[in-house]
């Protein structure tokens, strides 16, 4: 996996992908890129990447193909479509989907890839746009361990906390755990801070008492001050979190598991989106409670 | 507030109170103690504290009276009963309730105390039995600022993060914010870890991916490993957390506020208690989801 003998294909050069592909380019790798909205790849092309007109053409030119696109439907099309990755990738290549997507789709891609002699990982990330920019993403991977080991040097260029979680689908399942832990946790933070306001307390002073103890959380420490300030820019979009929670909810139901906390959070976020909040950051949930 | 000229009364020498009173005794203060179950004060008496037969007798002998008892009804009886604190405390004394109790009751005690020339604070704590033992409790206080300032040297003997939150009741309201933030957050942690198990992941490996990022929380880092190990000893009892959540829920409703996350958590904890889990630690909630 050295730059001299490895060409990388990168599909999906949005906010996350652009930074991640940029790190690989800077590390000296040959890079072929495709993005549905072409101008979003301009910066990478100006930096030395080669534009290709389709996912299939990217795949045909690369040893490793990395994808980070929008929704599971996009993943399906990019991998399994007629001009997609699996129909065009070379035998012996590695495909890595870093989109947050359906665990069962990751397993399907893994199996179809394997049948063609292609290795596949699902490796979604957390850490957001700043994590991507600063190359300190958490990367949670599923697939064959030797494929993970082969990819590790590339993951290290994009992330910091890189963990092999198990067979195909395990990366996506781990990301679902992450989103489930955030979901009802955000409801809790909103309720605590709205309670503080309604009871006449100074919310920032309340944070001084509670943020460092047993009530502490990343959400409380990082989103709390922004909620108090009324600053709801993304960061992480409500509409994207809804996508993730829906995947988690469907996946949990398929395993016969009840997730009332997740369901509550999802219903509140859907209400927020219906009221015009889809493009807020997820901490915009506060506005739904502060009424 | 020096040991030479200040005698302290301490009512409620249970798990928390015993440690807290012990720190004051060690700091050289004269200490009069009362506890409903007398043997639980034996250690303090052996260490030099003076036993008194009632809250009123403690109050009559002290300049500062600190209480940490069980339920709001206990607080009411200890403060407002015939042989209680306010009927017996000297004019000019300070009373401090460190029980987690009703904010409106704290206001009532403050007003009745004031009418008798007695200063009153509500100053509940968080940090649990270990925080009490190691004198690093978080203390959140409500009442008059000058009373808080006078008490500060004593608070410093028992705690670390000591914050004045505002007028009478503000300490209790802040503690409610703390418990609300914990409540739905614990549901989120349980669902995330049960999802991990059901999807075939190794739960401890999942923690490596998610505990230090945006899904991170004190509960996930501290209770998560104990949930995974199946170790549900208290710590903080389910039955006590239910008391706190009920106070928070009633207080929120009285302010016209909806708290669906808190309500969900409360209903789950009540179910857990009904199934025999009242004496588990709060992280025993996991057993309700892991079915």
XYZ file of C-alpha atoms in Angstrom:
582
model
C 0.000 0.000 0.000
C 2.767 2.443 -0.806
C 2.140 5.471 -2.999
C 4.517 4.052 -5.644
C 2.433 0.949 -6.247
C -1.105 1.911 -5.143
C -3.642 3.975 -7.051
C -6.702 5.061 -5.115
C -10.184 5.699 -6.472
C -12.332 8.051 -4.406
C -16.064 8.392 -4.985
C -17.967 11.089 -3.093
C -16.060 14.312 -2.599
C -18.549 16.176 -0.406
C -17.698 17.885 2.870
C -16.238 14.710 4.392
C -14.841 13.049 1.278
C -13.052 16.123 0.016
C -10.927 16.370 3.156
C -10.307 12.625 3.351
C -9.272 12.331 -0.307
C -7.149 15.436 0.094
C -5.097 13.761 2.830
C -4.460 10.752 0.558
C -3.432 13.028 -2.298
C -1.051 14.929 -0.046
C 0.438 11.623 1.097
C 1.493 11.016 -2.501
C -1.101 8.541 -3.767
C -2.351 8.604 -7.328
C -6.039 9.518 -7.071
C -8.965 9.052 -9.449
C -12.124 10.811 -8.363
C -15.816 10.915 -9.174
C -18.614 12.910 -7.597
C -22.257 13.278 -8.661
C -21.870 17.063 -8.495
C -18.673 17.531 -10.471
C -17.597 21.006 -9.247
C -17.134 19.604 -5.744
C -14.175 17.630 -7.065
C -12.515 20.659 -8.717
C -10.182 21.403 -5.841
C -8.887 17.831 -5.764
C -8.413 17.792 -9.534
C -6.552 21.091 -9.323
C -4.370 19.388 -6.686
C -3.449 16.550 -9.053
C -6.345 14.075 -8.921
C -7.720 12.602 -12.159
C -11.410 13.130 -12.869
C -13.382 10.107 -14.097
C -16.903 10.290 -15.486
C -18.417 7.411 -13.523
C -17.907 5.143 -10.498
C -17.110 2.318 -12.920
C -14.315 4.279 -14.566
C -12.852 5.155 -11.185
C -12.949 1.483 -10.223
C -11.302 0.326 -13.453
C -8.337 2.602 -12.773
C -7.677 1.923 -9.079
C -6.268 -0.673 -6.690
C -8.286 0.616 -3.756
C -11.716 2.227 -4.178
C -13.043 4.325 -1.302
C -16.613 5.645 -1.226
C -18.377 8.110 1.028
C -21.683 9.127 -0.503
C -25.099 10.141 0.866
C -27.747 7.533 1.400
C -27.882 3.725 1.228
C -29.582 4.040 -2.182
C -26.544 5.948 -3.421
C -24.249 3.261 -2.025
C -26.286 0.590 -3.794
C -26.134 2.400 -7.125
C -22.448 3.224 -6.868
C -21.497 -0.378 -6.020
C -24.098 -2.506 -7.774
C -25.228 -0.311 -10.691
C -24.406 -1.124 -14.351
C -21.633 1.450 -14.451
C -20.805 0.796 -10.820
C -17.774 -0.358 -8.903
C -18.216 -4.126 -8.738
C -18.933 -4.450 -12.454
C -15.685 -2.664 -13.271
C -13.175 -3.156 -10.477
C -10.172 -5.384 -11.098
C -9.829 -8.741 -9.439
C -7.646 -8.328 -6.346
C -8.724 -4.760 -5.679
C -10.136 -3.546 -2.365
C -13.376 -1.571 -1.993
C -14.117 0.388 1.188
C -17.454 2.064 1.863
C -17.093 4.791 4.469
C -20.664 6.070 4.097
C -22.902 5.530 7.121
C -25.199 2.977 5.539
C -27.229 -0.192 6.098
C -25.362 -3.110 7.709
C -27.250 -5.615 5.556
C -26.241 -3.731 2.407
C -22.615 -3.886 3.551
C -22.923 -7.673 3.830
C -24.517 -7.859 0.367
C -21.697 -5.827 -1.180
C -19.113 -7.926 0.645
C -20.577 -11.149 -0.763
C -20.965 -9.882 -4.321
C -17.444 -8.471 -4.222
C -16.007 -11.718 -2.886
C -17.622 -13.670 -5.716
C -15.622 -11.492 -8.103
C -12.329 -11.772 -6.218
C -12.658 -8.281 -4.745
C -12.129 -7.590 -1.030
C -14.655 -5.324 0.722
C -14.773 -3.378 3.969
C -17.502 -1.279 5.552
C -15.724 1.467 7.473
C -17.978 4.357 8.477
C -16.514 7.216 10.439
C -17.405 9.614 13.206
C -15.853 12.944 14.040
C -17.648 15.168 11.548
C -16.255 17.706 9.116
C -13.629 18.937 11.577
C -12.506 15.371 12.249
C -12.175 14.814 8.493
C -10.273 18.075 8.012
C -7.876 17.380 10.864
C -7.444 13.681 9.982
C -8.629 12.527 13.377
C -11.743 10.570 12.412
C -12.831 7.535 14.339
C -12.977 4.693 11.802
C -14.953 1.550 12.679
C -14.404 -1.280 10.236
C -16.062 -4.557 9.290
C -14.902 -7.226 6.827
C -11.980 -9.650 6.643
C -9.215 -8.915 9.111
C -6.448 -9.209 6.484
C -8.225 -6.639 4.301
C -8.424 -4.327 7.327
C -4.724 -4.836 7.993
C -3.917 -4.016 4.374
C -5.999 -0.830 4.540
C -4.666 0.281 7.914
C -1.901 2.542 6.520
C -4.502 4.396 4.443
C -6.927 4.668 7.357
C -4.113 6.165 9.418
C -3.819 8.978 6.896
C -7.481 9.909 7.464
C -8.190 9.026 11.063
C -6.925 8.365 14.571
C -9.125 5.900 16.422
C -9.149 3.014 13.938
C -10.771 -0.177 15.224
C -11.508 -3.502 13.559
C -14.970 -4.544 14.720
C -15.513 -7.907 13.045
C -16.977 -9.452 9.870
C -18.758 -7.577 7.074
C -21.444 -5.234 8.408
C -19.714 -4.804 11.789
C -18.453 -1.337 10.947
C -21.973 -0.199 10.121
C -23.412 -1.898 13.200
C -20.832 -0.104 15.359
C -21.748 3.218 13.787
C -25.395 2.460 14.630
C -24.367 1.933 18.279
C -22.707 5.327 18.118
C -25.801 7.039 16.705
C -28.136 5.274 19.148
C -26.002 6.488 22.068
C -26.185 10.040 20.723
C -29.913 10.018 19.931
C -31.675 9.792 23.303
C -28.662 11.467 24.872
C -29.452 14.617 22.898
C -33.044 14.521 24.124
C -31.691 14.366 27.668
C -29.407 17.360 27.133
C -32.226 19.436 25.623
C -34.595 18.654 28.476
C -31.974 19.415 31.126
C -31.100 22.806 29.640
C -34.707 23.811 28.989
C -35.564 22.812 32.552
C -32.706 25.045 33.720
C -34.085 27.995 31.767
C -37.700 27.516 32.809
C -36.760 27.235 36.474
C -34.979 30.596 36.299
C -31.434 29.305 36.500
C -28.515 30.652 34.534
C -27.885 27.842 32.047
C -24.141 28.420 31.767
C -23.779 28.321 35.547
C -25.719 25.068 35.578
C -23.209 23.630 33.099
C -20.463 24.470 35.589
C -22.161 22.238 38.141
C -23.197 19.334 35.946
C -20.971 19.055 32.837
C -17.987 17.441 34.556
C -19.827 14.878 36.701
C -22.101 11.877 36.200
C -24.381 13.891 33.875
C -21.456 14.805 31.647
C -21.358 13.961 27.960
C -19.724 15.114 24.746
C -23.118 16.492 23.702
C -23.589 18.450 26.926
C -20.079 19.946 26.810
C -19.991 20.648 23.073
C -23.601 21.296 22.082
C -24.745 22.710 25.449
C -22.969 26.073 25.069
C -24.214 26.373 21.456
C -27.772 25.615 22.538
C -27.517 28.265 25.241
C -26.116 30.764 22.714
C -28.898 29.965 20.216
C -26.318 29.024 17.575
C -27.635 26.086 15.551
C -25.422 25.930 12.459
C -24.220 22.501 11.345
C -21.781 20.662 12.040
C -23.839 17.559 11.647
C -27.158 18.074 9.836
C -30.513 17.065 11.283
C -31.467 15.499 7.923
C -28.387 13.260 7.954
C -28.919 12.197 11.558
C -32.509 11.260 10.696
C -31.164 9.005 7.915
C -28.811 7.306 10.391
C -31.477 6.869 13.078
C -33.855 5.325 10.542
C -31.207 2.780 9.544
C -30.545 2.019 13.205
C -34.231 1.699 13.991
C -34.894 -0.652 11.039
C -31.818 -2.692 11.864
C -32.834 -2.999 15.529
C -36.353 -4.026 14.595
C -34.988 -6.662 12.224
C -33.101 -8.113 15.225
C -36.289 -8.121 17.318
C -35.038 -5.361 19.565
C -37.075 -2.506 21.055
C -35.439 0.917 21.104
C -37.893 3.315 22.745
C -35.208 5.936 23.374
C -34.109 5.904 19.749
C -37.737 5.946 18.585
C -38.481 8.961 20.772
C -35.450 10.838 19.469
C -36.263 9.960 15.850
C -39.849 11.183 16.224
C -38.648 14.472 17.734
C -36.051 15.015 15.007
C -38.650 14.245 12.336
C -40.940 16.815 13.925
C -38.081 19.314 13.904
C -37.414 18.614 10.207
C -41.126 18.928 9.377
C -41.097 22.344 11.046
C -38.243 23.489 8.817
C -35.233 22.391 10.853
C -33.773 19.755 8.495
C -30.723 21.895 7.714
C -29.946 22.848 11.299
C -27.183 21.133 13.221
C -28.447 18.277 15.387
C -28.233 20.467 18.491
C -31.098 22.445 16.893
C -33.263 19.845 18.633
C -33.117 22.277 21.531
C -35.488 24.644 19.672
C -38.188 21.978 19.731
C -38.033 21.759 23.528
C -37.533 25.452 24.255
C -41.140 26.505 23.654
C -16.646 29.578 60.428
C -13.528 28.411 62.235
C -13.536 25.238 64.316
C -12.890 27.315 67.485
C -16.128 29.233 67.185
C -18.426 27.022 65.103
C -20.360 23.975 66.234
C -21.949 21.901 63.523
C -25.089 19.792 63.729
C -25.340 16.952 61.247
C -28.590 15.083 60.641
C -28.537 12.012 58.442
C -25.451 9.844 58.794
C -26.139 7.316 56.046
C -23.680 6.345 53.315
C -23.244 9.943 52.133
C -23.694 11.810 55.406
C -21.302 9.615 57.376
C -18.404 10.483 55.080
C -19.330 14.152 54.847
C -19.706 14.566 58.622
C -16.498 12.626 59.114
C -14.567 15.193 57.058
C -15.941 18.020 59.214
C -15.039 16.158 62.388
C -11.512 15.555 61.120
C -11.217 19.258 60.289
C -11.675 19.964 64.008
C -15.294 21.077 64.230
C -17.456 20.242 67.207
C -20.171 17.957 65.853
C -23.626 17.027 67.162
C -25.282 14.220 65.252
C -28.671 12.582 64.854
C -29.780 9.746 62.615
C -33.082 7.862 62.520
C -31.150 4.577 62.714
C -28.846 5.297 65.638
C -26.126 2.669 65.019
C -25.198 4.384 61.769
C -23.863 7.279 63.829
C -21.744 5.060 66.097
C -18.532 5.536 64.155
C -18.857 9.324 64.260
C -19.641 9.266 68.000
C -16.619 7.034 68.581
C -14.618 9.637 66.675
C -15.723 12.444 68.981
C -19.182 13.544 67.805
C -21.958 14.090 70.346
C -25.142 12.079 69.895
C -28.450 13.929 70.229
C -31.849 12.253 70.456
C -33.687 14.409 67.938
C -33.228 16.899 65.090
C -34.457 19.637 67.445
C -31.761 18.845 70.023
C -29.088 18.878 67.334
C -30.358 22.256 66.148
C -30.420 23.749 69.655
C -26.724 22.915 70.070
C -25.308 24.071 66.748
C -24.400 27.195 64.778
C -24.694 25.407 61.449
C -27.099 22.530 60.859
C -26.498 20.280 57.853
C -28.991 17.650 56.745
C -28.817 14.856 54.225
C -31.715 12.480 54.698
C -33.798 10.303 52.402
C -36.983 11.629 50.887
C -38.686 15.034 50.741
C -41.078 13.819 53.465
C -38.088 13.215 55.716
C -36.773 16.691 54.943
C -40.161 18.173 55.802
C -40.344 16.338 59.117
C -36.750 17.093 60.091
C -37.145 20.816 59.355
C -40.779 21.581 60.065
C -41.802 18.925 62.625
C -42.552 19.709 66.284
C -39.161 18.475 67.419
C -37.582 19.679 64.185
C -34.851 22.094 63.261
C -36.700 25.358 62.719
C -38.621 25.095 65.991
C -35.348 24.714 67.898
C -32.515 26.392 66.012
C -31.041 29.586 67.416
C -31.594 32.905 65.727
C -28.583 33.623 63.511
C -27.848 30.003 62.765
C -27.521 28.551 59.270
C -29.377 25.489 58.025
C -28.240 23.622 54.908
C -30.208 20.808 53.324
C -27.968 18.657 51.141
C -30.633 16.029 50.449
C -31.838 15.827 46.856
C -35.343 17.119 47.470
C -38.203 19.218 46.083
C -37.267 22.753 44.961
C -40.591 24.128 46.253
C -39.933 22.583 49.657
C -36.523 24.265 49.708
C -38.249 27.617 49.108
C -40.760 26.901 51.869
C -37.999 26.052 54.359
C -36.060 29.144 53.309
C -39.070 31.381 53.966
C -40.000 29.817 57.298
C -36.372 29.953 58.404
C -36.035 33.588 57.378
C -39.107 34.520 59.424
C -37.243 33.168 62.456
C -33.960 34.896 61.694
C -32.352 31.691 60.430
C -30.465 31.527 57.124
C -31.169 28.589 54.811
C -29.465 26.996 51.818
C -30.452 24.112 49.591
C -27.205 22.462 48.528
C -27.663 18.976 47.045
C -24.639 17.097 45.841
C -23.567 14.766 43.095
C -20.625 12.417 43.026
C -22.024 9.464 44.942
C -20.571 7.548 47.848
C -17.046 7.655 46.426
C -17.315 11.425 45.913
C -18.434 11.780 49.532
C -15.637 9.534 50.801
C -12.963 11.346 48.836
C -14.351 14.846 49.551
C -14.788 15.644 45.877
C -18.550 16.110 45.695
C -20.109 18.583 43.319
C -22.181 20.939 45.487
C -24.893 23.052 43.822
C -26.328 25.686 46.116
C -29.379 27.934 46.304
C -30.238 30.660 48.811
C -28.761 34.029 49.758
C -25.303 34.674 48.340
C -23.879 35.837 51.684
C -25.044 32.636 53.342
C -23.335 30.664 50.563
C -20.148 32.670 51.087
C -20.263 31.989 54.809
C -20.704 28.267 54.208
C -18.043 28.029 51.509
C -15.189 26.969 53.838
C -17.330 24.089 55.112
C -18.399 23.078 51.612
C -14.721 22.981 50.637
C -14.119 20.364 53.306
C -16.719 18.086 51.683
C -16.537 18.867 47.977
C -14.640 20.227 45.020
C -16.942 21.724 42.390
C -18.899 24.175 44.553
C -21.196 26.509 42.618
C -23.700 29.139 43.739
C -26.729 28.753 41.475
C -29.096 31.485 42.681
C -31.970 32.066 45.131
C -33.603 29.433 47.341
C -34.544 26.319 45.365
C -31.829 26.873 42.745
C -29.598 24.163 44.169
C -32.421 21.645 43.925
C -33.392 22.829 40.446
C -29.773 22.394 39.323
C -29.706 18.887 40.737
C -32.872 18.168 38.750
C -31.075 19.300 35.578
C -28.307 16.873 36.486
C -30.713 13.973 36.961
C -32.674 14.809 33.793
C -29.446 14.773 31.781
C -28.581 11.367 33.246
C -32.036 9.814 32.813
C -32.594 9.549 29.046
C -28.826 9.341 28.621
C -28.841 6.023 30.465
C -31.590 4.730 28.171
C -29.384 5.671 25.213
C -26.374 3.828 26.652
C -28.427 0.685 27.349
C -29.886 0.630 23.841
C -26.497 1.176 22.210
C -24.836 -1.655 24.142
C -27.719 -4.081 23.695
C -27.755 -3.286 19.964
C -24.036 -4.089 19.918
C -24.625 -7.463 21.547
C -27.589 -8.422 19.390
C -25.750 -7.546 16.196
C -22.929 -9.905 17.172
C -20.342 -7.262 17.995
C -17.898 -7.447 20.869
C -19.283 -4.799 23.209
C -15.926 -3.808 24.699
C -14.462 -3.324 21.223
C -17.448 -1.143 20.360
C -16.654 1.012 23.402
C -13.156 1.536 21.954
C -14.733 3.038 18.842
C -17.485 5.129 20.393
C -16.658 6.083 24.004
C -14.212 8.875 23.206
C -16.154 10.627 20.421
C -19.483 12.386 19.977
C -21.354 9.486 21.586
C -19.169 9.693 24.674
C -20.582 10.239 28.153
C -19.711 9.637 31.778
C -22.398 6.930 31.812
C -20.997 5.172 28.738
C -17.415 5.223 30.053
C -18.221 4.370 33.677
C -21.370 2.257 33.529
C -20.725 0.733 30.083
C -17.964 -1.650 31.231
C -20.008 -2.659 34.283
C -23.067 -3.339 32.095
C -20.921 -5.482 29.799
C -19.496 -7.363 32.795
C -22.984 -7.934 34.243
C -21.998 -6.214 37.482
C -24.936 -4.201 38.770
C -24.072 -3.385 42.381
C -24.791 0.155 43.579
C -23.223 2.875 43.526
C -26.369 4.836 43.070
C -29.559 2.890 43.784
C -32.396 2.545 41.281
C -34.896 3.358 44.062
C -33.154 6.649 44.842
C -32.919 7.657 41.203
C -36.654 6.995 40.822
C -37.274 9.388 43.718
C -35.173 12.060 42.007
C -36.799 11.583 38.612
C -40.260 11.841 40.167
C -39.332 15.153 41.755
C -37.926 16.377 38.439
C -40.979 15.238 36.526
C -43.413 16.905 38.951
C -41.357 20.073 39.005
C -41.200 20.191 35.193
C -44.932 19.633 34.894
C -45.560 22.429 37.393
C -43.605 24.723 35.055
C -45.700 23.603 32.073
C -42.800 21.728 30.532
C -42.929 18.408 28.678
C -40.119 15.954 29.362
C -40.728 12.879 27.181
C -37.160 11.633 27.615
C -37.362 11.848 31.392
C -40.833 10.264 31.355
C -39.565 7.361 29.257
C -36.599 6.801 31.569
C -38.787 7.017 34.680
C -41.263 4.471 33.282
C -38.420 2.063 32.454
C -36.833 2.434 35.889
C -40.205 1.886 37.552
C -40.631 -1.271 35.503
C -37.165 -2.377 36.590
C -38.040 -1.733 40.248
C -41.348 -3.574 39.893
C -39.426 -6.582 38.568
C -37.201 -6.615 41.645
C -34.428 -4.240 40.588
C -34.981 -1.408 43.096
C -31.735 -2.173 44.929
C -29.556 -2.479 41.853
C -27.294 0.339 40.777
C -28.849 2.583 38.134
C -26.803 0.876 35.415
C -28.949 -2.187 36.169
C -31.334 -0.574 33.671
C -29.318 -2.548 31.141
C -30.970 -5.783 32.321
C -34.357 -4.459 31.233
C -33.123 -3.925 27.673
C -30.962 -7.046 27.412
C -33.809 -9.527 26.941
